C-alpha positions as YAML, in Angstrom:
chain: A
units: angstrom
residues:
- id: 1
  name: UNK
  ca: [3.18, -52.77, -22.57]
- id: 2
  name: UNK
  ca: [5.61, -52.35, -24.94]
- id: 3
  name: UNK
  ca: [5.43, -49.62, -28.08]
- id: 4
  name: UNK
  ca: [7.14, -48.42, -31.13]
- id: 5
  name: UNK
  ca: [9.31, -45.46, -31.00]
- id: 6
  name: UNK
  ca: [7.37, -42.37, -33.17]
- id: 7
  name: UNK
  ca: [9.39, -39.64, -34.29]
- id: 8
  name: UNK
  ca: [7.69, -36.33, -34.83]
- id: 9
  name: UNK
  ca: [8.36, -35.16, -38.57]
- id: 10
  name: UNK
  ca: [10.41, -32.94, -39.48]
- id: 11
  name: UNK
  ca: [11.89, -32.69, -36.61]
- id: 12
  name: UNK
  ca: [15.22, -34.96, -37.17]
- id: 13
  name: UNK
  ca: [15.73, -33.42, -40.13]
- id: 14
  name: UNK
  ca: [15.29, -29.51, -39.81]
- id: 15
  name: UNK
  ca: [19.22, -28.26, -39.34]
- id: 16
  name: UNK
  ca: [20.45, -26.33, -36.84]
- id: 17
  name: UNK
  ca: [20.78, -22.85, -37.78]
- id: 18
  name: UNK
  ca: [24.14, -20.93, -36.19]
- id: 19
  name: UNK
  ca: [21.36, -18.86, -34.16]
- id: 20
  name: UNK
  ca: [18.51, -20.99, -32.82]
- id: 21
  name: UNK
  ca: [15.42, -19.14, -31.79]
- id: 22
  name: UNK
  ca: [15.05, -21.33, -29.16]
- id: 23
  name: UNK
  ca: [14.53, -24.82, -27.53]
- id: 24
  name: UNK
  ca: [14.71, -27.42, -30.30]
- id: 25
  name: UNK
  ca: [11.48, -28.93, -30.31]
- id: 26
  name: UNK
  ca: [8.47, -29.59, -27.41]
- id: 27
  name: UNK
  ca: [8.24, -32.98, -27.75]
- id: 28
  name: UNK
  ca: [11.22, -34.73, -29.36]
- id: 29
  name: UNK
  ca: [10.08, -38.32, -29.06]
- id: 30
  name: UNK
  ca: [7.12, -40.56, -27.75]
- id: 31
  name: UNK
  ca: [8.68, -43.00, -26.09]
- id: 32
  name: UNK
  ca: [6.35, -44.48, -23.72]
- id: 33
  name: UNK
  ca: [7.79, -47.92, -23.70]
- id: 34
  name: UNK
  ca: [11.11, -49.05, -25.59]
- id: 35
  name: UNK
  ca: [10.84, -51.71, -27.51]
- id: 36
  name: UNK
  ca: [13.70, -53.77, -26.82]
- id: 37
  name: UNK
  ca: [14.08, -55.85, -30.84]
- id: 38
  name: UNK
  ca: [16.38, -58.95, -30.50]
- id: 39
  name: UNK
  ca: [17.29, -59.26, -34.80]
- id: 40
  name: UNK
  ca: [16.71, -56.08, -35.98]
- id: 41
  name: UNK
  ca: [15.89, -54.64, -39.52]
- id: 42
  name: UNK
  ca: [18.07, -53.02, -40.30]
- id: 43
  name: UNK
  ca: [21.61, -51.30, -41.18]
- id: 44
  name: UNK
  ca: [18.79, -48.26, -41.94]
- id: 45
  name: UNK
  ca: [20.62, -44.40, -42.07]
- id: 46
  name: UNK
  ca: [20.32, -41.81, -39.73]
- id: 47
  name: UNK
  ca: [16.91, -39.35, -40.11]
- id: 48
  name: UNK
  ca: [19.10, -35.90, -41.29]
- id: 49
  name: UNK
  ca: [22.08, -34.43, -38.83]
- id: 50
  name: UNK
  ca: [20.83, -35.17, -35.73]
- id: 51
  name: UNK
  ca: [18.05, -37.98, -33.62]
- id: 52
  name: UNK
  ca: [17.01, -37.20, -30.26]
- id: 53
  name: UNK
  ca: [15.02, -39.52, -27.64]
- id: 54
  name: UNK
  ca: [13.31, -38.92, -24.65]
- id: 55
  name: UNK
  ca: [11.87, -41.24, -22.31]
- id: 56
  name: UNK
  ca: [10.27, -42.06, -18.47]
- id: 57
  name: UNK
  ca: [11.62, -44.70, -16.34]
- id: 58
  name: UNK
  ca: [8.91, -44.58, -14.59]
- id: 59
  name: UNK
  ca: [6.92, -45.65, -18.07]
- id: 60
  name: UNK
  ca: [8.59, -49.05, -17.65]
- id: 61
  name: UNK
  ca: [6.61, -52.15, -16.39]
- id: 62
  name: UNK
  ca: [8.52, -55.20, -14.88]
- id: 63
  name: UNK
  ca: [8.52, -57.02, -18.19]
- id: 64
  name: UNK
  ca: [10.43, -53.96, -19.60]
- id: 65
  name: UNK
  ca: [12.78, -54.18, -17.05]
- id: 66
  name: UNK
  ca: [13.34, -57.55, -17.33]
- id: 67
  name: UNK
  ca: [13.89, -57.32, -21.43]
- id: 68
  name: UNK
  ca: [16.17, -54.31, -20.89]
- id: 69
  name: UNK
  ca: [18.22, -56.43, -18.37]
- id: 70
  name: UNK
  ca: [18.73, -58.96, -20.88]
- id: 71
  name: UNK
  ca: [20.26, -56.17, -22.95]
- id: 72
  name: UNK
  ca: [22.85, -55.36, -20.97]
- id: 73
  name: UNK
  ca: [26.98, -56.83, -21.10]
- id: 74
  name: UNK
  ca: [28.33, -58.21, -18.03]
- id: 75
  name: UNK
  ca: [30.14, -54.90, -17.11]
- id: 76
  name: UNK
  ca: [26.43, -52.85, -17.25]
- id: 77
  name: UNK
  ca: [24.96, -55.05, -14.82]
- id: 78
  name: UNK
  ca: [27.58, -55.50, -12.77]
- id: 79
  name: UNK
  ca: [27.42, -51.61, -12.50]
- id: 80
  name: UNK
  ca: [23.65, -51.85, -12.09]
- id: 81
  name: UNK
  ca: [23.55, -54.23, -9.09]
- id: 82
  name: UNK
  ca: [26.06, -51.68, -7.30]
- id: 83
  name: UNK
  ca: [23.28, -49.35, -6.98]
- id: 84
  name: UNK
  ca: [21.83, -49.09, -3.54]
- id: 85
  name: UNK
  ca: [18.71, -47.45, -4.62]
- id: 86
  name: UNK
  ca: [16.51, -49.53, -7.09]
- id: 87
  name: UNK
  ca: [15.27, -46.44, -8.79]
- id: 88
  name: UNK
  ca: [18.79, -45.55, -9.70]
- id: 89
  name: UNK
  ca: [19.49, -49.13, -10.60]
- id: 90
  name: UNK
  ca: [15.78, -49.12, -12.98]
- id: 91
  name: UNK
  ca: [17.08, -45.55, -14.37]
- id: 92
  name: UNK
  ca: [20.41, -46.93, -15.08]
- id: 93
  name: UNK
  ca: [19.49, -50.32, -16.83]
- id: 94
  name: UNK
  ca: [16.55, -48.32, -18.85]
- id: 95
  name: UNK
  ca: [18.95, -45.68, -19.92]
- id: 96
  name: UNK
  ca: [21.69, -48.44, -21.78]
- id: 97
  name: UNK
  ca: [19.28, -50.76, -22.68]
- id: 98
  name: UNK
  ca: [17.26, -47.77, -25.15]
- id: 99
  name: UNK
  ca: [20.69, -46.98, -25.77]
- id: 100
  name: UNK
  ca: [21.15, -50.05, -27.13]
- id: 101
  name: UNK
  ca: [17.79, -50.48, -28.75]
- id: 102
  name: UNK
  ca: [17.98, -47.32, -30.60]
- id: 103
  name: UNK
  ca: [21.23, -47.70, -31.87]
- id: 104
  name: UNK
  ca: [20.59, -51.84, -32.91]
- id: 105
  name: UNK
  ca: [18.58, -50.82, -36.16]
- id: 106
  name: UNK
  ca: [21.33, -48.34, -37.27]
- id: 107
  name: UNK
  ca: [23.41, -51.03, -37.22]
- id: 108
  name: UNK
  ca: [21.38, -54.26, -38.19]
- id: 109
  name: UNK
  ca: [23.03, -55.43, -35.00]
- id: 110
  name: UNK
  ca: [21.25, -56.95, -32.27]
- id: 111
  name: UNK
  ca: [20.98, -55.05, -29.04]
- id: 112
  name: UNK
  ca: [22.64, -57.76, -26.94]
- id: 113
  name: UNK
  ca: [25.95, -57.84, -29.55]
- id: 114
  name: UNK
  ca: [26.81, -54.22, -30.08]
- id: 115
  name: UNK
  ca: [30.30, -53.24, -30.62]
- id: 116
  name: UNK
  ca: [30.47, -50.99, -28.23]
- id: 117
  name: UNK
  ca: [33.58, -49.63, -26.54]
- id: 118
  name: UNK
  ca: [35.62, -46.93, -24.31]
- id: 119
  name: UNK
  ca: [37.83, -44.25, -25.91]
- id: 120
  name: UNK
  ca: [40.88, -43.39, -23.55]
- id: 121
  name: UNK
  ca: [40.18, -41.15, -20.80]
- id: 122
  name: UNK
  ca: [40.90, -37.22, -22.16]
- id: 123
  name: UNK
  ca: [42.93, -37.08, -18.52]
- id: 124
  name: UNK
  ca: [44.86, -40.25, -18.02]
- id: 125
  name: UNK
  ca: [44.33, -41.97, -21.25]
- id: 126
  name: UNK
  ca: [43.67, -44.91, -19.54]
- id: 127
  name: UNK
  ca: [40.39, -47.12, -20.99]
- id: 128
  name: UNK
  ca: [37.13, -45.79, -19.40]
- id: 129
  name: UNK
  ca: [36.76, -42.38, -21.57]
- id: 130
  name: UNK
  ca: [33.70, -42.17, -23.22]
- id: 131
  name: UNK
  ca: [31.29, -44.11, -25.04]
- id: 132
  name: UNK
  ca: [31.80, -45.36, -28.63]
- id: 133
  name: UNK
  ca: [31.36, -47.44, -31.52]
- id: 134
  name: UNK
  ca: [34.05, -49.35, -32.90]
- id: 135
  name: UNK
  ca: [32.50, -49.11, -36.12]
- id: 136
  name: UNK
  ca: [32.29, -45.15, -37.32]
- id: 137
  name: UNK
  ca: [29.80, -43.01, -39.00]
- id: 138
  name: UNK
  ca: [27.22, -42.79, -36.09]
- id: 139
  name: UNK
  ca: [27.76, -41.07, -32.73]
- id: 140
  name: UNK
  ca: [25.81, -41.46, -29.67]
- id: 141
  name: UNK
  ca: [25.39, -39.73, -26.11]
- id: 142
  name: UNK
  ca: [23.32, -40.93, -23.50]
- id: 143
  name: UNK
  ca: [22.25, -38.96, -20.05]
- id: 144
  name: UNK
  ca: [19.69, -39.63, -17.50]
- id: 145
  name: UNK
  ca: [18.59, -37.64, -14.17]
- id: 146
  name: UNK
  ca: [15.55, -38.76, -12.08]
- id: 147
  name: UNK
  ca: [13.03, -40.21, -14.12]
- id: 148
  name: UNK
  ca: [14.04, -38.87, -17.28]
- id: 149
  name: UNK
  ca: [16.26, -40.91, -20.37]
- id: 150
  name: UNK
  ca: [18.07, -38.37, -22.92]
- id: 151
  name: UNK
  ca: [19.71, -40.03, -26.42]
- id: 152
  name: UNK
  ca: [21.31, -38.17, -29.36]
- id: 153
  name: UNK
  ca: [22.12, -39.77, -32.10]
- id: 154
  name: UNK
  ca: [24.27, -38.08, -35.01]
- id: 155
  name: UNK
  ca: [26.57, -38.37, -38.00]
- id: 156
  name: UNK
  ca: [29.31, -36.32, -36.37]
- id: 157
  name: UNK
  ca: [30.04, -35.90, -32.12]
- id: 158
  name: UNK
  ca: [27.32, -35.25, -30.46]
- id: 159
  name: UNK
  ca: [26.86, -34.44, -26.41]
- id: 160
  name: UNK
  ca: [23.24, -34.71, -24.19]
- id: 161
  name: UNK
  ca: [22.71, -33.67, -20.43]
- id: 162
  name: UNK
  ca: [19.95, -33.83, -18.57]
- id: 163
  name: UNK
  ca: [19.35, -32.43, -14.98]
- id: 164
  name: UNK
  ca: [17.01, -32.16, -12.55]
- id: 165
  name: UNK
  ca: [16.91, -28.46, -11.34]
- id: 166
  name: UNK
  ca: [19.16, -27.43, -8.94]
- id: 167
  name: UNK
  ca: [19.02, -26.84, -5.47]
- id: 168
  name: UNK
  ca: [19.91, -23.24, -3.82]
- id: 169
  name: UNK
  ca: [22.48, -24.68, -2.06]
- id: 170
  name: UNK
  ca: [24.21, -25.88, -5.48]
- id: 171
  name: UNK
  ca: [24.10, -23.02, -7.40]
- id: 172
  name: UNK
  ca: [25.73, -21.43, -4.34]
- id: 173
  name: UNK
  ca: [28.72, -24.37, -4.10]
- id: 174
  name: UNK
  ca: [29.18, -24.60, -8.36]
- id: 175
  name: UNK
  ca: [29.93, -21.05, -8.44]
- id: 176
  name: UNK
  ca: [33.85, -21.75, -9.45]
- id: 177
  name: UNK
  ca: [32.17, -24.08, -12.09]
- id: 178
  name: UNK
  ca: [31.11, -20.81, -14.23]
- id: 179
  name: UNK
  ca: [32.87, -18.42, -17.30]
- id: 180
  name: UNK
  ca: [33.06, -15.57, -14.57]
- id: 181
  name: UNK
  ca: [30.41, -13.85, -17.63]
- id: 182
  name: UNK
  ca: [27.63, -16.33, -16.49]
- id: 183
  name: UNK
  ca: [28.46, -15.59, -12.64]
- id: 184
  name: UNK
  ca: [28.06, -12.14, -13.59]
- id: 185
  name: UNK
  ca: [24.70, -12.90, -15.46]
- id: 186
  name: UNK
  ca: [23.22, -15.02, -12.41]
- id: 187
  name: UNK
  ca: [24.24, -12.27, -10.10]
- id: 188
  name: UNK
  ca: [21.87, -9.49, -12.06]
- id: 189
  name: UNK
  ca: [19.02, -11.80, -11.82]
- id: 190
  name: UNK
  ca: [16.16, -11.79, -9.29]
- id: 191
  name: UNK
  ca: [16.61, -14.55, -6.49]
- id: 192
  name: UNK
  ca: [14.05, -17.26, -7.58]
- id: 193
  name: UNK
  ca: [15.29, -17.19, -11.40]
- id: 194
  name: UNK
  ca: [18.81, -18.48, -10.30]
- id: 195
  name: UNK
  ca: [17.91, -22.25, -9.83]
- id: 196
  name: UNK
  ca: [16.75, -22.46, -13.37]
- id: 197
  name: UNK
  ca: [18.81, -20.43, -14.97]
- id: 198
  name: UNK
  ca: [21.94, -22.36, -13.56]
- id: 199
  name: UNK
  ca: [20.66, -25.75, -14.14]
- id: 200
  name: UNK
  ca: [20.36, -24.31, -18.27]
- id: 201
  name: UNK
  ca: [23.78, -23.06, -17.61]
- id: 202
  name: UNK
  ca: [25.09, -26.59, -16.81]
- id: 203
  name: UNK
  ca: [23.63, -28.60, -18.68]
- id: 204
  name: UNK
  ca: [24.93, -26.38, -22.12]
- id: 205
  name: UNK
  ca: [28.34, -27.12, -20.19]
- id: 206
  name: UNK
  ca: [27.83, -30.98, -19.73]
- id: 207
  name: UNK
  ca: [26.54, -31.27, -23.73]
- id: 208
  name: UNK
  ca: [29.25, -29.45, -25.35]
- id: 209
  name: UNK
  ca: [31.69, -31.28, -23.31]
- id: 210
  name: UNK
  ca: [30.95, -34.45, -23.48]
- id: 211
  name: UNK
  ca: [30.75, -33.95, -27.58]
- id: 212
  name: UNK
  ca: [34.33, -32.18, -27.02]
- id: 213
  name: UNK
  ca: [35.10, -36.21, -25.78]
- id: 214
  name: UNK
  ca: [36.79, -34.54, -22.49]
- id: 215
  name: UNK
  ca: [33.88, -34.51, -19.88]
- id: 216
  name: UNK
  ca: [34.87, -32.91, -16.81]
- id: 217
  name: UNK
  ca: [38.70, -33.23, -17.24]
- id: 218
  name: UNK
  ca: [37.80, -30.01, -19.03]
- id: 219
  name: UNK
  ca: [37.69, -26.90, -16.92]
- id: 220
  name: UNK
  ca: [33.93, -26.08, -17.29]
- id: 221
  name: UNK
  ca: [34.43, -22.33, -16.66]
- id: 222
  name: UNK
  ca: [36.49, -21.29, -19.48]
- id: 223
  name: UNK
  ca: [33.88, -22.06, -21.76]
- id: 224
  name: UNK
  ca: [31.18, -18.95, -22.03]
- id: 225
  name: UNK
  ca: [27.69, -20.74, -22.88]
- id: 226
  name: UNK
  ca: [25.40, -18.11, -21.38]
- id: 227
  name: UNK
  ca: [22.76, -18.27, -18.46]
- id: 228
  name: UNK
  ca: [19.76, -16.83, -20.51]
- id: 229
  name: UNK
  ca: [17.27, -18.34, -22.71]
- id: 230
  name: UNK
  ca: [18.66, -18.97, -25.97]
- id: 231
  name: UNK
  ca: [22.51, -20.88, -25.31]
- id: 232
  name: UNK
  ca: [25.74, -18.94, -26.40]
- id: 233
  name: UNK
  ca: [27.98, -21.75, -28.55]
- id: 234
  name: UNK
  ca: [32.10, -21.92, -27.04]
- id: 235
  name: UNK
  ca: [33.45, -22.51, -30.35]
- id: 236
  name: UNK
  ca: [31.75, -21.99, -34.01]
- id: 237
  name: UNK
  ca: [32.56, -25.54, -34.75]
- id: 238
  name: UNK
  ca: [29.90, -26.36, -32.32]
- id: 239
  name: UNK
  ca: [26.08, -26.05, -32.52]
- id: 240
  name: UNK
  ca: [24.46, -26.14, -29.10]
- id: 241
  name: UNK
  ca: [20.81, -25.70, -28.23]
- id: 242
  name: UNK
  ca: [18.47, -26.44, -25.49]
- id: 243
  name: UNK
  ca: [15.80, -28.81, -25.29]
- id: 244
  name: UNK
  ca: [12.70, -28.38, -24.04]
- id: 245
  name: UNK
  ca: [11.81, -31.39, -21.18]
- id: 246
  name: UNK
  ca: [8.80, -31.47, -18.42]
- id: 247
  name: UNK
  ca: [8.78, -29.32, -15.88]
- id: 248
  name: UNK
  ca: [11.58, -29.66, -13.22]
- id: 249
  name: UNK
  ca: [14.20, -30.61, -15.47]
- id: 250
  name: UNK
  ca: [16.43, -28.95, -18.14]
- id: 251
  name: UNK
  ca: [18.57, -30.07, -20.78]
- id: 252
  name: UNK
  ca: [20.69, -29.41, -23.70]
- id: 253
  name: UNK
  ca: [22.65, -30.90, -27.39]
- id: 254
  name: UNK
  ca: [25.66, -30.08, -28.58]
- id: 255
  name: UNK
  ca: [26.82, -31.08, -32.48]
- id: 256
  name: UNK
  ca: [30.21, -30.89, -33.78]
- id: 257
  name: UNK
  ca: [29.37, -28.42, -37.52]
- id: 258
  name: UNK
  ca: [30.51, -30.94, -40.22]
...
């Protein structure tokens, strides 16, 4: 069954202090079931600096994924039937399609027709960079791991990740991935922290550089965003914070400081 999206209050528009006490918020959207609008209401303006959505594939009935199909262009489901794995197909057409569906009322654009686009790659330059709107004024990242869906919307660039938490074996193997501080910092702590406090680690990484625009082209060891609980920010241009997702999972936002 589908629902309405419910923001918590005050929650979108509380701004993000230069040192957060912590994760931004427990619970920063109830988003059981998209709702997937075909003529929205809409343009409407963002809720303060920054939106963020949270969702479940596995919250999705067949009629969901059905609507959310609908949603997608011809280059999104081509990518979706490549999946082997129908969960990764589900996560992937769930993921653009409340993409889509969140940012259609910002707009007053229907899901199905927004002018979405690439930005040239920060490596090659060549067209499959990033995600973007042609039209500006609202920014968007989108992430997804397992069974969970992670949106920011924002007013200036804006980066998500989401990850599930990493396996001994990868914290082992990413080791050249870390600011030789945060190697340092994982080394110091007891044996069963590690997992966690990697996965943190990376995800910080992912978010800021994915707002940075340059994704992994970007060497993510030269930038320091600590291993502990409250995120170190690279650059004071940049606001970065965790959020707080179920159990098994970690993730992180990083805005651009207008």
């Amino acid at each position: 069954m589908l629902t309405t999206a419910r923001m918590p209050a005050d929650v979108s528009d509380t701004p993000l202090p230069d040192s957060p006490p912590g994760p931004l918020c427990p619970a920063l959207l109830d988003l059981p079931g998209p709702q997937y609008p075909q003529y929205p209401a809409g343009p409407r303006p963002l809720r303060g600096q920054l939106e963020l959505y949270l969702t479940e594939v596995g919250s999705q009935d067949d009629r969901s994924l059905l609507r959310a199909q609908e949603l997608l262009d011809a280059q999104e489901r081509a990518r979706a039937r490549a999946f082997r794995r129908p969960r990764d197909r589900d996560a992937y057409v769930i993921a653009h399609a409340t993409l889509r569906a969140l940012l259609s009322p910002l707009l007053g654009v229907p899901a199905d027709e927004l002018p979405l686009m690439r930005e040239p790659c920060a490596g090659c330059g060549g067209p499959h960079g990033r995600p973007a709107l042609r039209t500006s004024g609202v920014h968007f990242s989108l992430s997804h791991s397992g069974d969970l869906v992670l949106v920011a919307l924002a007013g200036a660039p804006v980066g998500v990740d989401v990850e599930g938490v990493a396996t001994v074996e990868a914290v082992r193997s990413a080791q050249c991935a870390l600011h030789a501080a945060e190697v340092a910092e994982l080394a110091r702590l007891p044996a069963h922290e590690r997992q966690a406090a990697f996965t943190r680690t990376w995800v910080r990484k992912e978010a800021y550089l994915k707002g940075l625009g340059t994704g992994l082209v970007r060497d993510p060891a030269l930038d320091h965003v600590g291993t502990g609980p409250r995120p170190v920010s690279p650059s004071p241009d940049w606001s970065l914070r965790d959020v707080l997702v179920p159990a098994g999972y970690a993730a992180a936002v990083a805005l651009r400081r207008e």
